[in-house]
């Protein structure tokens, strides 16, 4: 029996896994929701060169590919949505009407 009846045994751990998921997906991978749409603003380890992420946002599957030069961590993003260059890094909510959307992010002006 606990001397603090009603409190969890390790209450300081509550929510840790959820916050790690948020930190990894929304702030390292940089894929986070906003009122205007889906923000893609990665801050990746310098030795990573590419990655693929599938993100469901407002019922639409966003297939996101990020490519970057080794040694670059952030900045210089060019975002292409369904093969069209996007002005900025916020994918507008208007794309949420589609079933699936292809997104390519090129960091530091890489165009593939």
CSV table of C-alpha atoms in Angstrom, one decimal:
chain,number,residue,atom,x,y,z
A,1,UNK,CA,0.0,0.0,0.0
A,2,UNK,CA,1.1,3.5,-0.8
A,3,UNK,CA,1.6,6.1,1.9
A,4,UNK,CA,0.1,8.6,-0.6
A,5,UNK,CA,-3.2,6.8,-1.3
A,6,UNK,CA,-4.6,7.7,-4.7
A,7,UNK,CA,-1.4,8.9,-6.3
A,8,UNK,CA,0.5,6.9,-9.0
A,9,UNK,CA,3.6,5.1,-8.0
A,10,UNK,CA,5.8,7.0,-10.5
A,11,UNK,CA,3.6,10.0,-11.2
A,12,UNK,CA,6.5,12.0,-12.6
A,13,UNK,CA,6.6,9.6,-15.6
A,14,UNK,CA,3.0,10.4,-16.7
A,15,UNK,CA,3.0,11.7,-20.3
A,16,UNK,CA,6.7,11.2,-20.9
A,17,UNK,CA,6.2,8.9,-23.9
A,18,UNK,CA,3.6,11.2,-25.5
A,19,UNK,CA,5.9,14.3,-25.0
A,20,UNK,CA,8.8,12.4,-26.6
A,21,UNK,CA,6.6,11.6,-29.6
A,22,UNK,CA,5.6,15.2,-29.9
A,23,UNK,CA,9.2,16.4,-29.6
A,24,UNK,CA,10.4,13.9,-32.3
A,25,UNK,CA,7.7,14.3,-34.8
A,26,UNK,CA,6.8,18.0,-34.5
A,27,UNK,CA,10.2,19.6,-33.6
A,28,UNK,CA,12.9,17.3,-34.9
A,29,UNK,CA,11.1,16.1,-38.0
A,30,UNK,CA,9.3,19.5,-38.0
A,31,UNK,CA,6.0,18.2,-39.2
A,32,UNK,CA,3.3,19.9,-37.0
A,33,UNK,CA,-0.3,21.1,-37.4
A,34,UNK,CA,-1.4,24.7,-37.5
A,35,UNK,CA,-4.7,26.4,-38.2
A,36,UNK,CA,-3.5,27.3,-41.7
A,37,UNK,CA,-2.3,23.8,-42.6
A,38,UNK,CA,0.6,21.4,-42.0
A,39,UNK,CA,4.0,23.0,-41.2
A,40,UNK,CA,7.1,21.3,-42.5
A,41,UNK,CA,10.2,22.8,-40.8
A,42,UNK,CA,12.7,20.1,-40.1
A,43,UNK,CA,15.7,20.4,-37.7
A,44,UNK,CA,17.6,17.1,-38.4
A,45,UNK,CA,20.8,15.7,-37.2
A,46,UNK,CA,23.7,16.8,-39.4
A,47,UNK,CA,24.6,13.2,-40.6
A,48,UNK,CA,21.1,12.4,-41.8
A,49,UNK,CA,20.6,12.8,-45.6
A,50,UNK,CA,17.0,11.7,-46.2
A,51,UNK,CA,13.9,10.3,-44.6
A,52,UNK,CA,10.3,9.4,-45.4
A,53,UNK,CA,7.4,10.1,-43.1
A,54,UNK,CA,3.7,9.4,-43.5
A,55,UNK,CA,1.5,11.8,-41.6
A,56,UNK,CA,-2.3,11.7,-41.4
A,57,UNK,CA,-3.6,15.3,-41.1
A,58,UNK,CA,-7.3,16.2,-41.2
A,59,UNK,CA,-8.1,12.8,-42.8
A,60,UNK,CA,-5.5,13.1,-45.6
A,61,UNK,CA,-2.4,11.0,-45.9
A,62,UNK,CA,0.7,13.1,-46.4
A,63,UNK,CA,3.6,11.1,-47.8
A,64,UNK,CA,6.6,13.3,-47.0
A,65,UNK,CA,10.2,12.8,-48.3
A,66,UNK,CA,12.9,15.0,-46.9
A,67,UNK,CA,16.3,15.2,-48.6
A,68,UNK,CA,19.3,17.3,-47.4
A,69,UNK,CA,23.0,17.6,-47.7
A,70,UNK,CA,25.1,16.0,-45.1
A,71,UNK,CA,26.3,18.5,-42.5
A,72,UNK,CA,23.2,20.7,-42.9
A,73,UNK,CA,20.8,20.7,-39.9
A,74,UNK,CA,18.1,23.2,-40.9
A,75,UNK,CA,17.2,26.0,-43.3
A,76,UNK,CA,16.8,26.6,-47.0
A,77,UNK,CA,13.8,24.4,-47.4
A,78,UNK,CA,12.0,24.1,-50.8
A,79,UNK,CA,8.7,22.3,-50.5
A,80,UNK,CA,7.0,20.6,-53.4
A,81,UNK,CA,3.4,19.4,-53.0
A,82,UNK,CA,2.2,17.0,-55.8
A,83,UNK,CA,5.2,18.2,-58.0
A,84,UNK,CA,4.3,21.9,-57.6
A,85,UNK,CA,6.7,24.3,-55.7
A,86,UNK,CA,5.0,25.7,-52.6
A,87,UNK,CA,5.6,29.3,-51.5
A,88,UNK,CA,6.8,28.8,-47.9
A,89,UNK,CA,6.7,25.7,-45.7
A,90,UNK,CA,3.0,25.6,-44.7
A,91,UNK,CA,1.0,23.1,-46.7
A,92,UNK,CA,-2.4,24.8,-47.0
A,93,UNK,CA,-5.5,23.0,-45.6
A,94,UNK,CA,-7.0,23.1,-49.1
A,95,UNK,CA,-4.9,19.9,-49.8
A,96,UNK,CA,-6.8,18.1,-47.1
A,97,UNK,CA,-9.7,17.5,-49.5
A,98,UNK,CA,-7.5,14.9,-51.3
A,99,UNK,CA,-7.1,11.3,-50.2
A,100,UNK,CA,-3.3,11.3,-50.5
A,101,UNK,CA,-0.7,14.1,-51.0
A,102,UNK,CA,3.0,13.7,-52.0
A,103,UNK,CA,5.4,16.2,-50.4
A,104,UNK,CA,9.1,16.6,-51.1
A,105,UNK,CA,11.2,18.8,-49.0
A,106,UNK,CA,14.7,19.8,-50.2
A,107,UNK,CA,16.9,21.3,-47.6
A,108,UNK,CA,19.6,23.9,-48.5
A,109,UNK,CA,18.3,24.3,-52.0
A,110,UNK,CA,18.7,20.7,-53.1
A,111,UNK,CA,16.3,20.1,-56.0
A,112,UNK,CA,16.0,16.4,-57.0
